[in-house]
PDB file of C-alpha atoms in Angstrom:
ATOM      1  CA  UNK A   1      33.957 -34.329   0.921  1.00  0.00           C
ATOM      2  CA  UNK A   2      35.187 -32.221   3.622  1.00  0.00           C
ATOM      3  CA  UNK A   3      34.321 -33.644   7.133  1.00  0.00           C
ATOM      4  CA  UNK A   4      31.927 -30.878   8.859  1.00  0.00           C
ATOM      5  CA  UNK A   5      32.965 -28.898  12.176  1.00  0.00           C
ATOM      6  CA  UNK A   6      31.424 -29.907  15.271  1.00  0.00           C
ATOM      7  CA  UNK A   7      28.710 -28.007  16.183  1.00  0.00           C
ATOM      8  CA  UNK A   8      29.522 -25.188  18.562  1.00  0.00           C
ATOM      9  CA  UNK A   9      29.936 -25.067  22.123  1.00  0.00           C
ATOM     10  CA  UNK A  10      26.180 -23.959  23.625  1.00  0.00           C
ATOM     11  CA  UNK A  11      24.532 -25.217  20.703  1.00  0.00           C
ATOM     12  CA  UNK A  12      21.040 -26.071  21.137  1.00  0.00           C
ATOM     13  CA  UNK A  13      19.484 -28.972  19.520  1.00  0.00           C
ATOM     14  CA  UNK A  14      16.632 -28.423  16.753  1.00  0.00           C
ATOM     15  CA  UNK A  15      13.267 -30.026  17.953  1.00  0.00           C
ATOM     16  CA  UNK A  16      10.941 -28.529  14.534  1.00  0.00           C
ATOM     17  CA  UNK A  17      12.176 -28.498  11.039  1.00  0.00           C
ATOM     18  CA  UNK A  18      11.221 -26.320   8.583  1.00  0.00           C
ATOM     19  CA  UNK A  19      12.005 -26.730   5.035  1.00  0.00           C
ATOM     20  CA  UNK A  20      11.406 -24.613   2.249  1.00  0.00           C
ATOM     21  CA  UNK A  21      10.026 -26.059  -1.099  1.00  0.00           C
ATOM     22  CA  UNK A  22      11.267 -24.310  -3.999  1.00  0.00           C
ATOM     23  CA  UNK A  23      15.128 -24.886  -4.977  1.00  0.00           C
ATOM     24  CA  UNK A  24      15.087 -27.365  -1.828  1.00  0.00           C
ATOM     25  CA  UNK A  25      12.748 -30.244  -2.097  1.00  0.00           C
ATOM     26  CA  UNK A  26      13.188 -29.560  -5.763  1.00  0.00           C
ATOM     27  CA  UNK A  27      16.234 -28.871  -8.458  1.00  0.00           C
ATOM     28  CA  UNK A  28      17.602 -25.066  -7.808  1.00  0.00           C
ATOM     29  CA  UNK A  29      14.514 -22.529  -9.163  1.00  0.00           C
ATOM     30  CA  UNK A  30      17.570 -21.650 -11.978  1.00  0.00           C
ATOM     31  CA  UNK A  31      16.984 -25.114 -13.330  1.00  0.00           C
ATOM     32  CA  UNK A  32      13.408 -24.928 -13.605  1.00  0.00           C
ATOM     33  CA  UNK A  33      13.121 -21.479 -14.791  1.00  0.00           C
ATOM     34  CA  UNK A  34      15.652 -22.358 -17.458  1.00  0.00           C
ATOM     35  CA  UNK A  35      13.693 -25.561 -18.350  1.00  0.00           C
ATOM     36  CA  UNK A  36      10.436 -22.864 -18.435  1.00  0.00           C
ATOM     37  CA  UNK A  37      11.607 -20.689 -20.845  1.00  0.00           C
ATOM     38  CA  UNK A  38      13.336 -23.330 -23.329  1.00  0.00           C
ATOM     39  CA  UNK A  39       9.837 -24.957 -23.493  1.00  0.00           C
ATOM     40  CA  UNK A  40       8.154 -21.195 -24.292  1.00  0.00           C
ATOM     41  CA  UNK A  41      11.203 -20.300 -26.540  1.00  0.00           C
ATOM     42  CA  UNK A  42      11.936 -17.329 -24.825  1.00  0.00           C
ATOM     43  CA  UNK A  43      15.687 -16.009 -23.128  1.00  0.00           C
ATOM     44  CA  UNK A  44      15.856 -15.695 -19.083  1.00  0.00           C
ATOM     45  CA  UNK A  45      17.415 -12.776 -19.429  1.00  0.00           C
ATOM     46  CA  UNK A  46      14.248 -11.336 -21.823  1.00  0.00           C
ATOM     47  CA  UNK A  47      11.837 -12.733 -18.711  1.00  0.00           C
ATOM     48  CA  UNK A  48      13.605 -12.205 -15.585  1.00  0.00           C
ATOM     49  CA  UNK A  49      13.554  -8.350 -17.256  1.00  0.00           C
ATOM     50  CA  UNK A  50       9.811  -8.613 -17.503  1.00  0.00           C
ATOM     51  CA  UNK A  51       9.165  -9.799 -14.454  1.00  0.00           C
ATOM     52  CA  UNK A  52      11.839  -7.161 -12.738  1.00  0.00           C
ATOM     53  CA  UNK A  53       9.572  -4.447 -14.155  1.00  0.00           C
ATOM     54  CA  UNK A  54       6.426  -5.874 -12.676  1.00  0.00           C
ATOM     55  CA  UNK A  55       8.043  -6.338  -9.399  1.00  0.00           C
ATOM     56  CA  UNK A  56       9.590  -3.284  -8.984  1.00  0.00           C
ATOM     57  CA  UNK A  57       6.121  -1.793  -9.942  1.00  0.00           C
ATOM     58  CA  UNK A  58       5.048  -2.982  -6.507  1.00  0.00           C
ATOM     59  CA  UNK A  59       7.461  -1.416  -4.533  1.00  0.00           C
ATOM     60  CA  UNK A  60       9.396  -4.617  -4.149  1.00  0.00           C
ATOM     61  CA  UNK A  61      12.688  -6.267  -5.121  1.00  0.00           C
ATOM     62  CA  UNK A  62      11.229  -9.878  -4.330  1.00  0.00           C
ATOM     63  CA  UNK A  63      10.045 -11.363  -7.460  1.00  0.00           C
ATOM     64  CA  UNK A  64       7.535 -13.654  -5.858  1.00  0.00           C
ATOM     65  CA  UNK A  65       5.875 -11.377  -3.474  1.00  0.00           C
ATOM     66  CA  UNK A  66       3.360 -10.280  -6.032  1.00  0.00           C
ATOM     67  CA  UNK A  67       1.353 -13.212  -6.599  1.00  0.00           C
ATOM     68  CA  UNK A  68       2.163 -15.566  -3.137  1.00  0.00           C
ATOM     69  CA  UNK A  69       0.588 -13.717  -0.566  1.00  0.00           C
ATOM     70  CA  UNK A  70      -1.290 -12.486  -3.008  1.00  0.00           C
ATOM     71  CA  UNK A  71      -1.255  -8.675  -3.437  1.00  0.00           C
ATOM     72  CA  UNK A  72      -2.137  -9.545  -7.230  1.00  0.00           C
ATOM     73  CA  UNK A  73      -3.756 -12.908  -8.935  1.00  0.00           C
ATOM     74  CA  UNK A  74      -1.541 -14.320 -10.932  1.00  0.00           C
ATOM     75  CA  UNK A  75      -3.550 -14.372 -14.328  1.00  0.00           C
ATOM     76  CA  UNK A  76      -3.096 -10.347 -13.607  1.00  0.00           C
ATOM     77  CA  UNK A  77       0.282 -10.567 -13.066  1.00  0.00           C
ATOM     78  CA  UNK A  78       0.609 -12.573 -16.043  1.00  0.00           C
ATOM     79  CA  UNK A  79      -0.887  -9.753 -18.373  1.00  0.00           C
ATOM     80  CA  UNK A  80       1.492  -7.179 -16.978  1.00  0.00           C
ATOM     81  CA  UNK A  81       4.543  -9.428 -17.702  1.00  0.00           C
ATOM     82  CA  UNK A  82       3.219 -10.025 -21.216  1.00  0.00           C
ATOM     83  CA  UNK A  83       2.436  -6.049 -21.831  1.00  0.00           C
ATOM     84  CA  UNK A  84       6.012  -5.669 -20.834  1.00  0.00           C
ATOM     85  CA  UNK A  85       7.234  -8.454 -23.027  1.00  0.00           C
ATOM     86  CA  UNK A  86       5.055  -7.443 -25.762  1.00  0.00           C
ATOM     87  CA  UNK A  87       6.194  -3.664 -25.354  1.00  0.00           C
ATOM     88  CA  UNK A  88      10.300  -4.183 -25.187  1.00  0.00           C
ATOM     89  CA  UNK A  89      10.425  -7.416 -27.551  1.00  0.00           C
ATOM     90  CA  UNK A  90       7.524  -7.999 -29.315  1.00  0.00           C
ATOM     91  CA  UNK A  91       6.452 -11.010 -27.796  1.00  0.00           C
ATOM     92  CA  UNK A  92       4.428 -12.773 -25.152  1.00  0.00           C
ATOM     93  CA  UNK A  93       3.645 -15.883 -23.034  1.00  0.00           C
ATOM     94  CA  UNK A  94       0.312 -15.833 -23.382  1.00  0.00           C
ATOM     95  CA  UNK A  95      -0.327 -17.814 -20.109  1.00  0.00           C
ATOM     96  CA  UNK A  96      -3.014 -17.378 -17.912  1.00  0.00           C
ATOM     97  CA  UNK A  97      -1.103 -19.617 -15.301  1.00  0.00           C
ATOM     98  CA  UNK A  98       2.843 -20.348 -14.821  1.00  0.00           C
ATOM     99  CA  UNK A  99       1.303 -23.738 -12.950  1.00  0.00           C
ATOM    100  CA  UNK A 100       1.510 -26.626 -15.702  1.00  0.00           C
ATOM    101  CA  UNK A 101       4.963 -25.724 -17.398  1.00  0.00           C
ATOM    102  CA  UNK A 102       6.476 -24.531 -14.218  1.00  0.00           C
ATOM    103  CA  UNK A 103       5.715 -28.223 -12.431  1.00  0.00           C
ATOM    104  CA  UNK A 104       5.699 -30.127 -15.726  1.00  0.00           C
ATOM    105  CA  UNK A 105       8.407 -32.496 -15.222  1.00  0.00           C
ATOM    106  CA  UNK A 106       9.796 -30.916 -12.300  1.00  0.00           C
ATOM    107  CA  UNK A 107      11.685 -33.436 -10.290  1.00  0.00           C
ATOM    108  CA  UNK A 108      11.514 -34.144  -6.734  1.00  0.00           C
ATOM    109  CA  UNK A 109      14.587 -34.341  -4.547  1.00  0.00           C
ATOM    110  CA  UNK A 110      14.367 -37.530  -2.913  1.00  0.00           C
ATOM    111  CA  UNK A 111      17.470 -37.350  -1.290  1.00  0.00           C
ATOM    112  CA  UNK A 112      15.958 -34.267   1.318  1.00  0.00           C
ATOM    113  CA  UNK A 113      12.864 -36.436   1.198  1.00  0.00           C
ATOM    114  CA  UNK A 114      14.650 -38.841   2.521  1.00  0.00           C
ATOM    115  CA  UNK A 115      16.065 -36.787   5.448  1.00  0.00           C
ATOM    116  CA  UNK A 116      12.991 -35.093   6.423  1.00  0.00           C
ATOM    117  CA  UNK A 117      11.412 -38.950   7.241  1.00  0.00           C
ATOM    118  CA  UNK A 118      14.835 -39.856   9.063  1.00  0.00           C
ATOM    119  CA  UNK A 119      14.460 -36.242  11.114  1.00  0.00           C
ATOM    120  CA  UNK A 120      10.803 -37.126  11.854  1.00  0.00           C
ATOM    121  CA  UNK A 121      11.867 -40.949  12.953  1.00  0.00           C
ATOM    122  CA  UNK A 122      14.205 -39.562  15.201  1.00  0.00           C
ATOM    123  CA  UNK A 123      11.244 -37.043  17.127  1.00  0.00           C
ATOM    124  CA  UNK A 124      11.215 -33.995  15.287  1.00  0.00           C
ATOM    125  CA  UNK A 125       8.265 -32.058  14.090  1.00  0.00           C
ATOM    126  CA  UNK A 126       8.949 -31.443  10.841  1.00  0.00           C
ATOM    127  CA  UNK A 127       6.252 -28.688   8.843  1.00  0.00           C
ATOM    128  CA  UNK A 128       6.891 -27.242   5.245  1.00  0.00           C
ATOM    129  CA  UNK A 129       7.169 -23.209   4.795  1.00  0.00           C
ATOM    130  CA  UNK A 130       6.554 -21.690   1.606  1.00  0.00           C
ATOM    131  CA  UNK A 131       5.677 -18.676  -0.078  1.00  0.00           C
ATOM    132  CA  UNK A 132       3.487 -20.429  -2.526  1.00  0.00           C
ATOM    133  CA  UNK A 133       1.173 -19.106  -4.977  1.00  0.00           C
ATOM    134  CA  UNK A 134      -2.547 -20.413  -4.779  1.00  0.00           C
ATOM    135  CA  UNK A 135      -2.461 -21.928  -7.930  1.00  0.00           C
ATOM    136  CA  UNK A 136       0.066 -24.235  -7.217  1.00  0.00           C
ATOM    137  CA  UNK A 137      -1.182 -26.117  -4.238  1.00  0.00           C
ATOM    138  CA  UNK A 138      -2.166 -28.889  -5.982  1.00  0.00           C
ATOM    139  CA  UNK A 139       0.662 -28.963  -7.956  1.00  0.00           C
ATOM    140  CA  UNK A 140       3.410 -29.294  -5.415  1.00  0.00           C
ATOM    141  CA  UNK A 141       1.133 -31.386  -3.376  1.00  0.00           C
ATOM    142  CA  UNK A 142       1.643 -34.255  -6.597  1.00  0.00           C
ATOM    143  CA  UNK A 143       5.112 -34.142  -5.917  1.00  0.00           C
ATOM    144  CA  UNK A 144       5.189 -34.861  -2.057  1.00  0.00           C
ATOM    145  CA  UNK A 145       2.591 -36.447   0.154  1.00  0.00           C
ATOM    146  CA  UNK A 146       2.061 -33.729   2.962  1.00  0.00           C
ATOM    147  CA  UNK A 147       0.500 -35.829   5.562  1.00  0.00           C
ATOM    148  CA  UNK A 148       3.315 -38.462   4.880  1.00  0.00           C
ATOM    149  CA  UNK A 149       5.733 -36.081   5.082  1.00  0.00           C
ATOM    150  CA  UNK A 150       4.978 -33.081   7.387  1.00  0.00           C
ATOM    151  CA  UNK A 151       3.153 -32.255  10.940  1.00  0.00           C
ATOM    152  CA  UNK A 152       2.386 -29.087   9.482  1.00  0.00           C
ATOM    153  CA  UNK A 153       2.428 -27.241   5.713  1.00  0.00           C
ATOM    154  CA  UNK A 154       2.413 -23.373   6.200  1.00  0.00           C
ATOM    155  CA  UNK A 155       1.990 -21.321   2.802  1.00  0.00           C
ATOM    156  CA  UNK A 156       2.177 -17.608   2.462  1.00  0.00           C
ATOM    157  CA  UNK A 157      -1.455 -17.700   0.734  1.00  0.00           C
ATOM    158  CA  UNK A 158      -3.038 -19.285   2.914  1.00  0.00           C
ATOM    159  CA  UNK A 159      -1.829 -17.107   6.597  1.00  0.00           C
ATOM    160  CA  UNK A 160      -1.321 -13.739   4.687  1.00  0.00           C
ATOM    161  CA  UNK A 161       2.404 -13.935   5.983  1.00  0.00           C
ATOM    162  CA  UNK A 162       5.333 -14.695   3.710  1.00  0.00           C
ATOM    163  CA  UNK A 163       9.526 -15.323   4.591  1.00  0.00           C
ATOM    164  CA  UNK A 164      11.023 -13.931   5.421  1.00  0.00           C
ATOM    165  CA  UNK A 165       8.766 -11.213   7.652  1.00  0.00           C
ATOM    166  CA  UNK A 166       9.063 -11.863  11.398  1.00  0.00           C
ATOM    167  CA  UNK A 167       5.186 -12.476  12.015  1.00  0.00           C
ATOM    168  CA  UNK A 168       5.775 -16.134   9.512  1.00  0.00           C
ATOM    169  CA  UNK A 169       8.550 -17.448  11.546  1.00  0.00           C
ATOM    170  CA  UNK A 170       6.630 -16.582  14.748  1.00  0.00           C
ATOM    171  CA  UNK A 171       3.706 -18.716  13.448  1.00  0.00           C
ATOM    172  CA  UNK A 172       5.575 -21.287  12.668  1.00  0.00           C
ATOM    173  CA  UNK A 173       7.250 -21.785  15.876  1.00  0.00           C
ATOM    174  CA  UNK A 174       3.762 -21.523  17.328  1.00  0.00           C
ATOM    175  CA  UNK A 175       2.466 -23.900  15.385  1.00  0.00           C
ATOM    176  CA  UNK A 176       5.769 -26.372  16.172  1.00  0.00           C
ATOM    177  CA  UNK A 177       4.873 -25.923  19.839  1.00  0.00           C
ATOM    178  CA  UNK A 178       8.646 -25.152  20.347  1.00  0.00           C
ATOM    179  CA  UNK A 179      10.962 -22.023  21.279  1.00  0.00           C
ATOM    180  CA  UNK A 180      12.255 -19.871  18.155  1.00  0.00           C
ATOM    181  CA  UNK A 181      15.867 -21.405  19.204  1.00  0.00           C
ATOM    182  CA  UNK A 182      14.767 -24.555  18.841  1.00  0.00           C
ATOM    183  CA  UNK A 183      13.546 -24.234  15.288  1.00  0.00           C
ATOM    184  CA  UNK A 184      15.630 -24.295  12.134  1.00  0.00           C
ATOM    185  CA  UNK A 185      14.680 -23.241   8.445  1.00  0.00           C
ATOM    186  CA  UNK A 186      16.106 -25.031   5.846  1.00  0.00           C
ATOM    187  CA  UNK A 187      16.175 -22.752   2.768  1.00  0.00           C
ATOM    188  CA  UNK A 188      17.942 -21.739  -0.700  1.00  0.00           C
ATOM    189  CA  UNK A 189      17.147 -18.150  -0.100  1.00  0.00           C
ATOM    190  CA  UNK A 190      19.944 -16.570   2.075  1.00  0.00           C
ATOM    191  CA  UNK A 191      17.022 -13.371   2.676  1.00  0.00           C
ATOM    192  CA  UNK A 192      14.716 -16.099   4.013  1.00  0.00           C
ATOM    193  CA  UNK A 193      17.825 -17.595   6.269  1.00  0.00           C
ATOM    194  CA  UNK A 194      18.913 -13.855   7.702  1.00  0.00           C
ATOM    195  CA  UNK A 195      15.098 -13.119   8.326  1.00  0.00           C
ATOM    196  CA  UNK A 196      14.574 -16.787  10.601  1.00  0.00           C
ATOM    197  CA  UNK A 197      18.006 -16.005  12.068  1.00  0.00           C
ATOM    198  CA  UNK A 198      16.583 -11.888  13.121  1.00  0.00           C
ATOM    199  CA  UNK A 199      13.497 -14.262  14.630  1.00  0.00           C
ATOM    200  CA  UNK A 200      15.822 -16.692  17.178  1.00  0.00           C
ATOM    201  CA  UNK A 201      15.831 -19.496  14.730  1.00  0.00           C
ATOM    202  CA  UNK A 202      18.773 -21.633  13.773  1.00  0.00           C
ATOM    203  CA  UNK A 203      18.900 -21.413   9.782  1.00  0.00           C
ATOM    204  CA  UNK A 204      20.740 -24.010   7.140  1.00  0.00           C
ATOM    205  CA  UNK A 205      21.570 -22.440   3.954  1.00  0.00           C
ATOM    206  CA  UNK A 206      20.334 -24.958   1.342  1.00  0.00           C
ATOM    207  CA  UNK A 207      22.864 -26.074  -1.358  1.00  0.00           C
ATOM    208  CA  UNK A 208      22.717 -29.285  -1.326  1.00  0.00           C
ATOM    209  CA  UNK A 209      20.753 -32.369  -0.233  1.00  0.00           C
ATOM    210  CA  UNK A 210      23.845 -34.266   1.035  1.00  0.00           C
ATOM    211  CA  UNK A 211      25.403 -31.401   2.769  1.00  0.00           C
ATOM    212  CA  UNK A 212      22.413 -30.158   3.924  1.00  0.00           C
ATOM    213  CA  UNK A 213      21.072 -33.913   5.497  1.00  0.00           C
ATOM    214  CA  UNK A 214      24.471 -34.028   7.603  1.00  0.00           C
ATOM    215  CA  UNK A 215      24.369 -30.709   8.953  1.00  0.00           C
ATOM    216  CA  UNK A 216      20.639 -31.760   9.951  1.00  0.00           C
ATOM    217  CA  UNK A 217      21.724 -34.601  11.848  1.00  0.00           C
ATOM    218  CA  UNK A 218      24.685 -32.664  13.948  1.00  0.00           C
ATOM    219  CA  UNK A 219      21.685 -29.693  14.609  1.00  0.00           C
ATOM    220  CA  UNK A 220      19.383 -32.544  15.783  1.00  0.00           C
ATOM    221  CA  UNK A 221      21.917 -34.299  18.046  1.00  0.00           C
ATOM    222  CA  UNK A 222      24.853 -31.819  18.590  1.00  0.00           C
ATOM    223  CA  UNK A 223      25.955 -33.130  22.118  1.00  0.00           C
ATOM    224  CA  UNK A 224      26.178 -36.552  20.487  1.00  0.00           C
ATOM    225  CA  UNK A 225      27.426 -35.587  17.348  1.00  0.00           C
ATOM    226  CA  UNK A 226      30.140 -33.313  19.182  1.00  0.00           C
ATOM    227  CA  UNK A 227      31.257 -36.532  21.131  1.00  0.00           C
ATOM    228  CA  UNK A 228      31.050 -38.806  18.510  1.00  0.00           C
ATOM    229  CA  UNK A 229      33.667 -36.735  16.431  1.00  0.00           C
ATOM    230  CA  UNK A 230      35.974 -36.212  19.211  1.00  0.00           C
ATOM    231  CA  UNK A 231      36.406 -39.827  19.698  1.00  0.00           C
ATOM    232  CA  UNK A 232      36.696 -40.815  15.983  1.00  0.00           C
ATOM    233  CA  UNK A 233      39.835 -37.987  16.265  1.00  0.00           C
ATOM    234  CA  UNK A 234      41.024 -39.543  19.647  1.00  0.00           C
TER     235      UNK A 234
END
């Protein structure tokens, strides 16, 4: 592995973390959605179509936005995927929830996990930021313990705000008690990342747990880290 930089000159250290769920304390959403639709015998490319329609029928290009904040329930949304699926190919889901097949099986990375506890050991708030959709909660919540895990859990549904709008990232650094600079968002999503970034945050573009963890640690203790590095080059 390629050692990582030091952190910048300046750089100021991260006092709240906030990680994403989706494609970060979990496999990559392409994974699961690929797992989905072998289960329900139908092609991504046939359902990420579907679902393009519907979103773009909302006067969006985010697939989620839809049924997270919500602007729609998601049985609703469900029918207008299948009457596009129906229309174009002659066939349907025939769900009135993505919930069990979308979490069935649906591993949790433990190796993030793992971080978050050794970032909250080492003093920092750590909260979870998600655009979730309601009928999830208690789905997700199976996979982590929250009040092990987090200070605070902030979901789209349940403020009315959703990443990566400024008013969400202001919340959360409210609800930190810290200064935008000192926050960082850990997501997959580099729309989420640019929208923390617009807000003063310091962002980590999730692609990996490993990479990710030791990127964590430098943003937490930069100073030390910096000095540490120097003298293992010295």
């Amino acid at each position: 592995m390629t050692p990582l930089a030091p952190p910048a000159p300046g750089t100021v250290a991260v006092r709240a973390v906030w990680t994403d769920f989706g494609g970060v304390l979990t496999p990559p959403i392409s994974h699961t959605l690929a797992t989905f639709c072998a289960r329900k015998n139908i092609s991504v490319e046939r359902l990420g179509h579907a679902i393009g329609v519907v979103t773009a029928s909302f006067g969006t290009e985010d697939v989620m936005e839809p049924i997270d904040t919500p602007l729609v329930t998601e049985r609703e949304w469900l029918g207008m995927v299948d009457a596009v699926l129906t229309e174009e190919y002659g066939t349907a889901l025939g769900l009135t929830t993505l919930a069990d097949d979308w979490f069935d099986g649906r591993e949790t990375n433990h190796t993030w996990v793992g971080a978050l506890h050794e970032a909250r050991r080492a003093g920092a708030f750590v909260g979870l930021i998600s655009n979730m959709v309601p009928t999830w909660d208690a789905h997700w919540r199976r996979m982590v313990d929250p009040a092990e895990l987090f200070d605070d859990v902030l979901l789209s549904f349940e403020v009315g705000h959703r990443k990566p709008s400024a008013p969400m990232f202001a919340l959360a650094a409210e609800r930190a008690g810290v200064e935008p600079r000192h926050c960082l968002l850990v997501d997959d999503l580099a729309a989420n990342c640019e929208g923390a970034a617009a807000a003063g945050w310091q962002t980590l573009h999730f692609t990996g747990a490993a990479e990710a963890a030791d990127r964590l640690k430098a943003l937490l203790h930069p100073t030390t880290t910096a000095h540490t590095r120097t003298e293992e080059m010295a």
